[in-house]
XYZ file of C-alpha atoms in Angstrom:
601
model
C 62.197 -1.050 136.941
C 66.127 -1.406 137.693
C 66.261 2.499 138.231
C 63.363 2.576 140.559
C 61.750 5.117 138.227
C 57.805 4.650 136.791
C 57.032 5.868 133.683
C 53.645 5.892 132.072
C 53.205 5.202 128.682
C 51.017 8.389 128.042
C 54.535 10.189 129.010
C 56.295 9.207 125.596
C 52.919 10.710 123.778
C 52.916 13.641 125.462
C 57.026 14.310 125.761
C 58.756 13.012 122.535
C 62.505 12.211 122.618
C 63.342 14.747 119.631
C 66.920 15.665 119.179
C 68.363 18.180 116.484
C 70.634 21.072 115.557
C 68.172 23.557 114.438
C 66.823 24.933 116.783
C 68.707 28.409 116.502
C 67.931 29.595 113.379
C 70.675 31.004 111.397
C 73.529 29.705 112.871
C 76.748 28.343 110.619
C 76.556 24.326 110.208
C 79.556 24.161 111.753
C 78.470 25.447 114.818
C 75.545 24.147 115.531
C 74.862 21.906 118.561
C 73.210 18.802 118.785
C 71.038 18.613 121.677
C 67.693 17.390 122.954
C 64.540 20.021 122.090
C 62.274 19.530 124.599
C 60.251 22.987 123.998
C 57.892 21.307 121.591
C 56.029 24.893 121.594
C 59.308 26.167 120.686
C 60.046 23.834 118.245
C 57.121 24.640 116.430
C 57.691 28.244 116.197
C 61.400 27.406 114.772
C 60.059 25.179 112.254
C 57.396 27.918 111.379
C 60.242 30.404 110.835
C 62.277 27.599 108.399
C 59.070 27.629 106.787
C 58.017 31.271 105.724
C 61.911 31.462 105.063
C 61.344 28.568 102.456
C 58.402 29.932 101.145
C 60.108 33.514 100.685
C 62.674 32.121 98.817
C 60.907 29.367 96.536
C 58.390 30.283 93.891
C 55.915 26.944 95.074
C 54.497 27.914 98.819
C 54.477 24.973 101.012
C 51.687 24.499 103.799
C 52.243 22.367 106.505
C 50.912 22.139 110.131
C 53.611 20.926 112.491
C 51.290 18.631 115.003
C 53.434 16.049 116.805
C 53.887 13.522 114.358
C 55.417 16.417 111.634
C 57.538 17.610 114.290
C 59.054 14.280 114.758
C 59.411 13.379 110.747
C 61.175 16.574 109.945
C 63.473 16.458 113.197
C 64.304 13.015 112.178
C 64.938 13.934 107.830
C 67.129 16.517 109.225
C 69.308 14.237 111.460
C 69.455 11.446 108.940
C 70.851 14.023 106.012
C 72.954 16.200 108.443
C 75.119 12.654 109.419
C 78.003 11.767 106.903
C 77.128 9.803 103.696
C 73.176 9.944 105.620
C 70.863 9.048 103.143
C 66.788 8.406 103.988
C 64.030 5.614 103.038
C 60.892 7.499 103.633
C 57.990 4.514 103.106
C 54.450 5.722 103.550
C 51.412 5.724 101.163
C 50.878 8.919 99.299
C 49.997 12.163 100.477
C 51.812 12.137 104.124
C 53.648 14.450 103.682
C 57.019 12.740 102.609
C 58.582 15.400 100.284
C 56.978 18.262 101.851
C 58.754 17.269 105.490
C 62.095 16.431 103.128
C 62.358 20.216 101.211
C 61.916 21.828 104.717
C 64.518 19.201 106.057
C 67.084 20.235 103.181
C 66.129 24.199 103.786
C 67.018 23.746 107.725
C 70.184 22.257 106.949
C 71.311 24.886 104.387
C 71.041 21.931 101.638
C 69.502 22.515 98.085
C 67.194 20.109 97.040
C 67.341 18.651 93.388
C 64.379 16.570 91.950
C 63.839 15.087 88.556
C 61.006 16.865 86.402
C 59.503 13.886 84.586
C 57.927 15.674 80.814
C 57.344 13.411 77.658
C 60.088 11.344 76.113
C 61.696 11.548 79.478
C 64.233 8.286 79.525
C 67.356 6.358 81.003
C 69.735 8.736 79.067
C 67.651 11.954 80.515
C 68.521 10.499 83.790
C 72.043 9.916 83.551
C 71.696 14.136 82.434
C 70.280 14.707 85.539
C 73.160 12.737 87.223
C 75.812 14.190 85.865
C 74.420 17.789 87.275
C 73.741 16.442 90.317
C 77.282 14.604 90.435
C 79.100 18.472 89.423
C 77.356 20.265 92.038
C 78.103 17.996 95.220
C 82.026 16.932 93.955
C 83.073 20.241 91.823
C 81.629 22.939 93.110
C 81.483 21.335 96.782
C 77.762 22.159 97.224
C 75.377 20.363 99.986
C 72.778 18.543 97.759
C 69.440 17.084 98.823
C 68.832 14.352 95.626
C 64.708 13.448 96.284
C 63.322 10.773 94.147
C 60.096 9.068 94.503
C 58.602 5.868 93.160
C 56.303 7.408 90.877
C 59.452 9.038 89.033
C 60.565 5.299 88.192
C 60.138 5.126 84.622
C 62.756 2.345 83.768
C 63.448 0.071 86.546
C 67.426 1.104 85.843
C 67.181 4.322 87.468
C 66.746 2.129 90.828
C 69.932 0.088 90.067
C 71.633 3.458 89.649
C 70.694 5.075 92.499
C 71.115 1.154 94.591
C 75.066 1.964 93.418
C 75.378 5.344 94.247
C 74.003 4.256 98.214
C 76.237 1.353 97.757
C 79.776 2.416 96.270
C 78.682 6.087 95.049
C 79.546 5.463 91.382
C 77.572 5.135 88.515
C 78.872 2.672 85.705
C 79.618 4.609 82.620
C 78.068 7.953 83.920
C 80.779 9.818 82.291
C 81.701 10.077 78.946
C 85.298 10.571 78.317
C 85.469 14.391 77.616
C 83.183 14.672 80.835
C 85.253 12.818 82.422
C 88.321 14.786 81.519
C 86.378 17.945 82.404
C 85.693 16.419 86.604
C 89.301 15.176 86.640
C 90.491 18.560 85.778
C 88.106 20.679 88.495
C 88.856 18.268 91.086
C 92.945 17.641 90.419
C 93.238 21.017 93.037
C 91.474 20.088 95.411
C 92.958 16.486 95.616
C 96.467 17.902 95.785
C 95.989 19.453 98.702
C 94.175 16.300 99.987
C 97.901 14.798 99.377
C 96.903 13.263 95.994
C 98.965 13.009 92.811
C 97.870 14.639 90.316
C 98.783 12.184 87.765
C 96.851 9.339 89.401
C 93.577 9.655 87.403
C 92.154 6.245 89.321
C 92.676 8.233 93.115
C 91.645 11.485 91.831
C 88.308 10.044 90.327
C 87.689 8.182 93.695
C 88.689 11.567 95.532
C 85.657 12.947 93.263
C 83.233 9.923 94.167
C 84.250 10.657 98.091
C 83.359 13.916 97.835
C 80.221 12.993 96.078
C 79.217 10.656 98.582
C 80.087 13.252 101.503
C 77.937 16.208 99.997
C 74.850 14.372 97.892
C 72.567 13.044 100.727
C 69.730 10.613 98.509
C 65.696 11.022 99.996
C 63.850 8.254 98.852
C 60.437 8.122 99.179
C 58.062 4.900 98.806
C 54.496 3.729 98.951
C 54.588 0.020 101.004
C 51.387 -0.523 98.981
C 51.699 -3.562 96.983
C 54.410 -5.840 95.723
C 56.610 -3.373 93.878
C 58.200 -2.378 96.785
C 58.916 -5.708 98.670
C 60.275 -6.638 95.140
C 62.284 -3.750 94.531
C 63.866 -4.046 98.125
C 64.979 -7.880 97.608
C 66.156 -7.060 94.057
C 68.233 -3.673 94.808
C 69.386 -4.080 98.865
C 70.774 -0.947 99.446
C 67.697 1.092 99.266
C 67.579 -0.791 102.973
C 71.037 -1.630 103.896
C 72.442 1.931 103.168
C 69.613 4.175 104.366
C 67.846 5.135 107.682
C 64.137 3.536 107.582
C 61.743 6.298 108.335
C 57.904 4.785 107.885
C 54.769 7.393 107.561
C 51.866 6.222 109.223
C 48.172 6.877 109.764
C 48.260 10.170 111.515
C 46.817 10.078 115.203
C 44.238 11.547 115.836
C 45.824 14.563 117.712
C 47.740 14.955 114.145
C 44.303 15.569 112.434
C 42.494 17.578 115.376
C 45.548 19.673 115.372
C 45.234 19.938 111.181
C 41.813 20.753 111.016
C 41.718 23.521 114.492
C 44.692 24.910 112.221
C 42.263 24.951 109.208
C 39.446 26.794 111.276
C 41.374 29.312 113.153
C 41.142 32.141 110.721
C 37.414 31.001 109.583
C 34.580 33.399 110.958
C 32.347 31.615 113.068
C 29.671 32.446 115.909
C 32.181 30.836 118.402
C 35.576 28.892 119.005
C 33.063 25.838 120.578
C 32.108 25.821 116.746
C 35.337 25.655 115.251
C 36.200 23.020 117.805
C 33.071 21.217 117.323
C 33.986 20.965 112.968
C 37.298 20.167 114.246
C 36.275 17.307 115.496
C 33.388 16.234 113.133
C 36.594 15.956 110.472
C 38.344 13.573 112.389
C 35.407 12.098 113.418
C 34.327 11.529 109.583
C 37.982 10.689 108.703
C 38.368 8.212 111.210
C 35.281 6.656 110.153
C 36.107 6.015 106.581
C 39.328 4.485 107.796
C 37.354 1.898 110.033
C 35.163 1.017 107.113
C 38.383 0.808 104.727
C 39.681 -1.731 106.941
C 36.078 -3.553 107.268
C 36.439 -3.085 103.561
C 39.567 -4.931 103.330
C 38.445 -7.564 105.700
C 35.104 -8.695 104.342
C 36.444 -7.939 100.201
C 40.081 -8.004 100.527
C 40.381 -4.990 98.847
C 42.250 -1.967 100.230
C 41.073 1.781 100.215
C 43.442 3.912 101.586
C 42.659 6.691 103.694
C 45.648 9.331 103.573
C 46.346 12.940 104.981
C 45.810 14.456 101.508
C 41.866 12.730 101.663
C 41.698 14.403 104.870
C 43.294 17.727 104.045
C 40.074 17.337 100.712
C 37.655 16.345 103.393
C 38.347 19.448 105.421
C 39.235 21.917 101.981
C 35.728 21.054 100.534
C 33.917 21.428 103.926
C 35.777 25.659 103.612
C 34.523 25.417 99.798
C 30.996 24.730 100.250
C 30.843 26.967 103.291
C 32.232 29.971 101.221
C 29.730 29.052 98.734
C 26.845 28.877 100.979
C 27.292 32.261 102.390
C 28.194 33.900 99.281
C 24.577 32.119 98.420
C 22.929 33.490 101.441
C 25.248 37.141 101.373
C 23.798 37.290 97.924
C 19.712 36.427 99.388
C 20.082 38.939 102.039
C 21.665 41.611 99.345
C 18.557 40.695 97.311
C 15.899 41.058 100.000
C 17.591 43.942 101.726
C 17.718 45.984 98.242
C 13.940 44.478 97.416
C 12.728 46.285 100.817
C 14.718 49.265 100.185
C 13.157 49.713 96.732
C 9.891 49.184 98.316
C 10.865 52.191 100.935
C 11.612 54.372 98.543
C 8.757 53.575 96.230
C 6.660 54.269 99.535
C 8.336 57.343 100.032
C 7.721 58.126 96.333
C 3.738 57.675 96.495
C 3.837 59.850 99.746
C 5.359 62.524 97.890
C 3.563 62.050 94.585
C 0.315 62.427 96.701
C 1.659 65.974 97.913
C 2.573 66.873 94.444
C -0.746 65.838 92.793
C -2.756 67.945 95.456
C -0.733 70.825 95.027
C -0.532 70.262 90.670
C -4.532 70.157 90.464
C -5.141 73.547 90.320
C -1.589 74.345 88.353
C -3.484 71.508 85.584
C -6.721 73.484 85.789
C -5.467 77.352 85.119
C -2.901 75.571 82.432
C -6.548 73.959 80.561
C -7.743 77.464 80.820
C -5.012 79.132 79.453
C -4.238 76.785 76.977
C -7.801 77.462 75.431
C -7.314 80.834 75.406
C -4.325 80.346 73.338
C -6.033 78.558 71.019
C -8.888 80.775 70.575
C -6.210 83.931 70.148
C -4.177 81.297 67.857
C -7.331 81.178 65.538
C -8.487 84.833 65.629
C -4.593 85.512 64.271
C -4.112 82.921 61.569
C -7.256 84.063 59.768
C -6.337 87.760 60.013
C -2.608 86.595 59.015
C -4.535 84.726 55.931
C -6.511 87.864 55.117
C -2.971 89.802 55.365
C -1.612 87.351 53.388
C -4.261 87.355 50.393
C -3.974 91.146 49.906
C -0.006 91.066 49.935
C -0.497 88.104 47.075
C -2.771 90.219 44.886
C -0.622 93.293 45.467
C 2.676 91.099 44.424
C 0.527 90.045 41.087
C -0.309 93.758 40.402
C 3.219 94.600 41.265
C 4.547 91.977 38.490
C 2.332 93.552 36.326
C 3.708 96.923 36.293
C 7.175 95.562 36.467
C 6.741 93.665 32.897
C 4.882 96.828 31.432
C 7.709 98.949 32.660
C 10.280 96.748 31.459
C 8.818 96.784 27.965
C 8.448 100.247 27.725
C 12.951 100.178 29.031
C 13.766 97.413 26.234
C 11.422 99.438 23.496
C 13.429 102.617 24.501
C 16.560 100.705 24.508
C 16.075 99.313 21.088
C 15.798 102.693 19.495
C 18.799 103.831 20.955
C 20.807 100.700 20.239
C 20.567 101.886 16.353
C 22.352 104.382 16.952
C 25.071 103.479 19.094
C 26.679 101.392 16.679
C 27.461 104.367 14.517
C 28.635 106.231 16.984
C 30.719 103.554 18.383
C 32.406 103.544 15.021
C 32.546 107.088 15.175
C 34.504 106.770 18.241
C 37.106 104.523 17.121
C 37.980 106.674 13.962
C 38.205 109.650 16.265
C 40.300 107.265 18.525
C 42.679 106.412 15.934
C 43.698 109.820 14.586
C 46.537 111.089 15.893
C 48.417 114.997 15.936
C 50.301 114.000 12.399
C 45.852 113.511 11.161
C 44.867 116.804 12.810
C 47.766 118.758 11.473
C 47.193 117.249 7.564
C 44.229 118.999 7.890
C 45.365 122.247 9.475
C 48.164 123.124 6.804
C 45.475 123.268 4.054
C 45.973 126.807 2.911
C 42.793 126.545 0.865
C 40.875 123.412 1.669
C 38.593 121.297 -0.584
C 35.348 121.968 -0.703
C 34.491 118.937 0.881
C 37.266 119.439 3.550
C 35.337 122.677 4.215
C 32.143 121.612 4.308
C 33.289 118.573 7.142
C 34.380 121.511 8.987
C 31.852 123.833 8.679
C 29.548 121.075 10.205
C 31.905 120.733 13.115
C 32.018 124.093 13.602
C 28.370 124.377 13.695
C 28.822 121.299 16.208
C 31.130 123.402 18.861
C 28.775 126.494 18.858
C 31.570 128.372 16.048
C 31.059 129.990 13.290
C 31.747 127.626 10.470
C 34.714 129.194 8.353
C 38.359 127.980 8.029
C 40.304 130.420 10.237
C 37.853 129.626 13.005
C 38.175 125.576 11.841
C 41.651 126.098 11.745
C 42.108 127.891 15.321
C 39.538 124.705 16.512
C 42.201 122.182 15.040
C 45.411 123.842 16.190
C 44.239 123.245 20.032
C 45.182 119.934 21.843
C 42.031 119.005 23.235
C 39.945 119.009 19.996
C 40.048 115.210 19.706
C 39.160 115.148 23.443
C 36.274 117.847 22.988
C 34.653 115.388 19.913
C 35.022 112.371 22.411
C 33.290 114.090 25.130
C 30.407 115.781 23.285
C 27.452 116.284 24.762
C 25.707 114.532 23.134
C 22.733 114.205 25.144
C 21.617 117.659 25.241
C 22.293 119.302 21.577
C 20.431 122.474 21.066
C 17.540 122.196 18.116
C 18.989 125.581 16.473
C 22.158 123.196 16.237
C 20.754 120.729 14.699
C 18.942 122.723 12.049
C 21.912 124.161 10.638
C 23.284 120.756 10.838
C 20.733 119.282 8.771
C 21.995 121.053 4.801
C 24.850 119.219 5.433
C 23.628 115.921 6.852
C 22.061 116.449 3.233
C 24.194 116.980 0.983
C 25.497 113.825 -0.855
C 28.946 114.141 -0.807
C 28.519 114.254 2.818
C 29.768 110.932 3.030
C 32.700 108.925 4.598
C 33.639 106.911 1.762
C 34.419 110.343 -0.304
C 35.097 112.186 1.760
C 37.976 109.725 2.626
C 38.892 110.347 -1.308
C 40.299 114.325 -0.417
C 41.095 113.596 3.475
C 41.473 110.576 5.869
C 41.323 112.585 9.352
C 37.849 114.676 7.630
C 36.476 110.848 6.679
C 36.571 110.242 11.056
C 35.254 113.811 11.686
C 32.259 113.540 9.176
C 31.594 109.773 10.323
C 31.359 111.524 13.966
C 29.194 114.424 12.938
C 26.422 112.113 10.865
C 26.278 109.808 14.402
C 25.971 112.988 16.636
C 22.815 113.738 14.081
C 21.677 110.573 14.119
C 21.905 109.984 17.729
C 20.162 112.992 18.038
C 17.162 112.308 15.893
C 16.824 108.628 17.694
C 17.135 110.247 20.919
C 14.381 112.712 20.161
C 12.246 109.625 18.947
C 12.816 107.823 22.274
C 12.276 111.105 24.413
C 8.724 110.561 24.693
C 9.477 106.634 25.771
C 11.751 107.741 28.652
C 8.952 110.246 29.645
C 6.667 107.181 29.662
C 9.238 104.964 31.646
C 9.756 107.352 34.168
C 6.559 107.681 35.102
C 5.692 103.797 34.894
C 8.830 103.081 37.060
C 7.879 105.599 39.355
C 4.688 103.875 39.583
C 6.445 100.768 40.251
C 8.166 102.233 43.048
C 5.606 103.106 44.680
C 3.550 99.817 44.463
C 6.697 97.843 45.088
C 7.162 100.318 48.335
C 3.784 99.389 49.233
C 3.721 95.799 48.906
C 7.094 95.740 50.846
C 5.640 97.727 54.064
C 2.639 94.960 53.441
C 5.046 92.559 53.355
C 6.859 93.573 56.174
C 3.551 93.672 58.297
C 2.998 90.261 56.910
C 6.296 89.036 58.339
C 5.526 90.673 61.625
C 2.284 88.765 61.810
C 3.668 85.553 60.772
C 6.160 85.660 63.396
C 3.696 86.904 66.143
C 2.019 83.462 65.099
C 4.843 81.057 65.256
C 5.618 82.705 68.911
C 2.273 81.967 70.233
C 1.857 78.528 68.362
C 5.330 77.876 70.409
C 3.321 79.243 73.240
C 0.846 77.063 72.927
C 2.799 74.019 72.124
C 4.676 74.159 75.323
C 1.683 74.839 76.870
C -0.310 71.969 75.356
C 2.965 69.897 76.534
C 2.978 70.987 79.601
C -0.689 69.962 80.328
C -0.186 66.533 78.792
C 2.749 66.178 81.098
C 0.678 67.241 84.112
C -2.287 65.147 82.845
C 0.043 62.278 82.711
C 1.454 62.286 86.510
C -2.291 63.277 87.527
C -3.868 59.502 85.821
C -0.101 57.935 87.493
């Protein structure tokens, strides 16, 4: 009016005054410039770029969409912290956004926010804890703090007093304890000297520490207007208003939820951006319409309902929810009906074939019936001439046992006999065995033997095919391989002219061992060995006729047992000529079945 300039309304909508020192990301602090940001496109792309930079260096991703009102919130937090001593009131109900805007706020401003983590048994003494840190950070180690505390972390009424005297004078009544206290007036007695401080004044160095508190811990609070808590808490604790820059969170516009909800749809596959704008606006539509009846609500009930960005940001998250779910729904139909019609191609495609197949295996099931009866009349023709084969090899194996225990009677008979007379000539062995040169030459030096020395001689003599006197007995006993001629005797083949002569002294009754051990202990194991010689002999003569007999039976044996073997064998052949066609004939049966099988499918 005075300036001669006219300015719609609509103009302060559409071009916010918005002022800051962010805009060029990564600058120093203490070179950044305070100016007017008029590039709102621009200012959304900066605050885009604090955020990903947040969210790459916090473990907790924030989302936010920076429509106008945003934009204006954050640009504002960010001014009120970056002044000196700048502390915030953030009122607004819950869910607008309030500590979201104020962690971005701190993270533009190079700040580090501190909160409170309320967990069970949480109390007055755990927040004077949580103090203290807060207090060591911002005045010792000179940090930039962001402290943000909410009403729902009120658990004791106190912590509001506190934090009303930290706004108001920056200290905290007995937050120190004395050897804490010691420890902060030691870390900051440096610092103050060069501030021009003495060292020894404890009261000026404490305040120095409270200064620098005040200068680097910027308090965030943030409150719901909804009921009388806060009016009270305002009346009964004035700085939270007198010390702090008012910031209040209202309903967002409309453009502020259009703006949300187009952000929501942009990566969402739809038939068309008029679709996505079209759900953009049925959100605020519906959102806007529950806040019209909550005030109706209020006005006909007195009762409030309040409709807040985080309802909205639900309204909009189940509406993506139930759409993912219907299409995974419907994704999942068409998967069923398109694999349902494929199964029915193929099965189509099956039939055609099987059609082909079952022409073509007619014939192939025909010759296989044919051939499989011939097998089975060839199978029968064999396996009765395999049983005849087999009857004649079992009555030739029972004539064949026969023999075998004849001819082994007529062996152990034969055997018997000659077992009489091996024992004697076992013995006769061993006395021979024992005798030695010293035995053979008692003998020899006889210059005129006993008679009965003579006679044992004589029969040896006999024995070797010599003629029985001494000189020849003697010349017999005065070589080295007499003993070894005795042992080896052949004594299967003695001559019957031998034997006769033998026989006056077999005899004669001194003839004996026992006396004729009396006159000579070497002639007692020489006559011992010529009686067994005669009596093995005499047995063997006995048995002759038995061996002649066993002989002949066993080579009648052989020659039935060399029958039934080549029977056998034949047998085998046949059996095995069997098994192969009744394997022929099983696979063929099988084979027949099979084809019988896909002919009825």
């Amino acid at each position: 009016k005075h300036f001669g300039v006219q300015i719609e309304p609509e103009y302060f909508v559409t071009k916010p005054i918005i002022f800051g020192d962010f805009i060029k990301v990564g600058v120093d602090k203490a070179e950044r410039v305070y100016e007017d940001l008029t590039d709102m496109e621009k200012i959304r792309s900066v605050l885009q770029d604090y955020l990903d930079d947040y969210n790459m260096t916090n473990a907790k991703d924030v989302k936010l969409v920076f429509f106008q009102d945003a934009v204006e919130h954050v640009s504002r937090i960010a001014r009120m912290i970056r002044q000196e001593r700048g502390n915030a009131l953030l009122v607004g109900v819950g869910g607008t956004g309030k500590q979201s805007l104020t962690r971005l706020a701190a993270h533009m401003c190079g700040y580090k926010c501190f909160q409170i983590e309320l967990s069970r048994g949480y109390n007055y003494d755990s927040f004077h804890e949580d103090l203290r840190k807060l207090y060591k950070m911002a005045g010792v180690e000179d940090k930039d703090m962001v402290f943000l505390f909410t009403d729902t972390q009120i658990v004791v009424e106190e912590f509001l007093e506190d934090i009303n005297n930290m706004l108001n004078s920056g200290e905290v009544p007995n937050l120190f304890e004395k050897d804490e206290l010691e420890f902060v007036l030691a870390a900051t007695r440096p610092k103050a000297k060069e501030a021009g401080i003495p060292e020894g004044n404890r009261d000026e160095v404490f305040q120095y520490f409270i200064n620098r508190v005040r200068q680097r811990l910027h308090i965030v609070l943030c409150m719901s207007p909804v009921g009388e808590a806060f009016r009270a808490r305002c009346r009964m604790f004035p700085s939270l208003v007198n010390c702090c820059t008012i910031d209040w969170f209202v309903q967002w516009p409309r453009e502020a939820l259009l703006s949300v909800s187009q952000t929501f749809f942009t990566n969402i596959d739809l038939d068309s951006e008029e679709v996505k704008d079209r759900l953009s606006e049925m959100c605020v539509e519906i959102h806007m319409s529950v806040t019209e009846m909550a005030e109706r609500y209020y006005a006909e009930l007195r009762r409030r309902y309040y409709t807040t960005p985080t309802s909205y940001l639900e309204l909009i998250n189940l509406y993506l929810s139930m759409l993912g779910d219907k299409r995974k729904q419907l994704v999942s139909a068409r998967d069923r009906v398109k694999n349902g019609l494929s199964k029915l191609w193929e099965t189509n495609k099956l039939v055609d074939k099987m059609k082909v197949d079952l022409s073509a295996l007619e014939p192939v099931l025909k010759q296989k019936s044919i051939d499989v009866e011939a097998l089975m009349e060839k199978l029968s023709v064999d396996q009765e001439n395999a049983d005849q084969v087999r009857r004649i090899v079992k009555e030739d194996e029972a004539i064949a046992k026969v023999k075998a225990e004849e001819t082994q009677a007529i062996a152990d008979d034969a055997q018997r006999d000659l077992d009489e007379a091996l024992p004697a000539l076992e013995e006769a062995n061993k006395a021979l065995d024992s005798l030695d040169k010293a035995d053979i030459s008692e003998v020899r030096v006889f210059p005129s033997p006993p008679d009965l020395v003579m006679t044992v001689m004589e029969a040896i003599c006999i024995l070797l095919n010599a003629k029985p006197d001494w000189t020849t007995a003697k010349q017999l006993l005065g070589d080295s391989t007499f003993l070894k001629r005795l042992m080896e005797y052949d004594k299967e083949n003695i001559k019957p002219q031998i034997l006769l002569k033998l026989q006056k002294y077999i005899a004669n009754p001194n003839f004996i061992p026992e006396k004729v051990e009396r006159v000579s202990k070497a002639c007692r194991s020489m006559c011992m060995w010529v009686r067994a010689m005669d009596l093995y002999s005499r047995v063997l003569k006995e048995v002759e006729p038995k061996k002649q007999k066993l002989a002949t039976a066993q080579a009648e044996l052989d020659a039935t047992m060399a029958t039934l073997q080549e029977k056998q064998r034949k047998l085998k052949e046949v059996e095995e000529q069997i098994k192969e066609l009744q394997d022929k004939y099983d696979k063929s049966l099988g084979e027949k079945e099979s084809l019988g099988k896909h002919w009825q499918f």
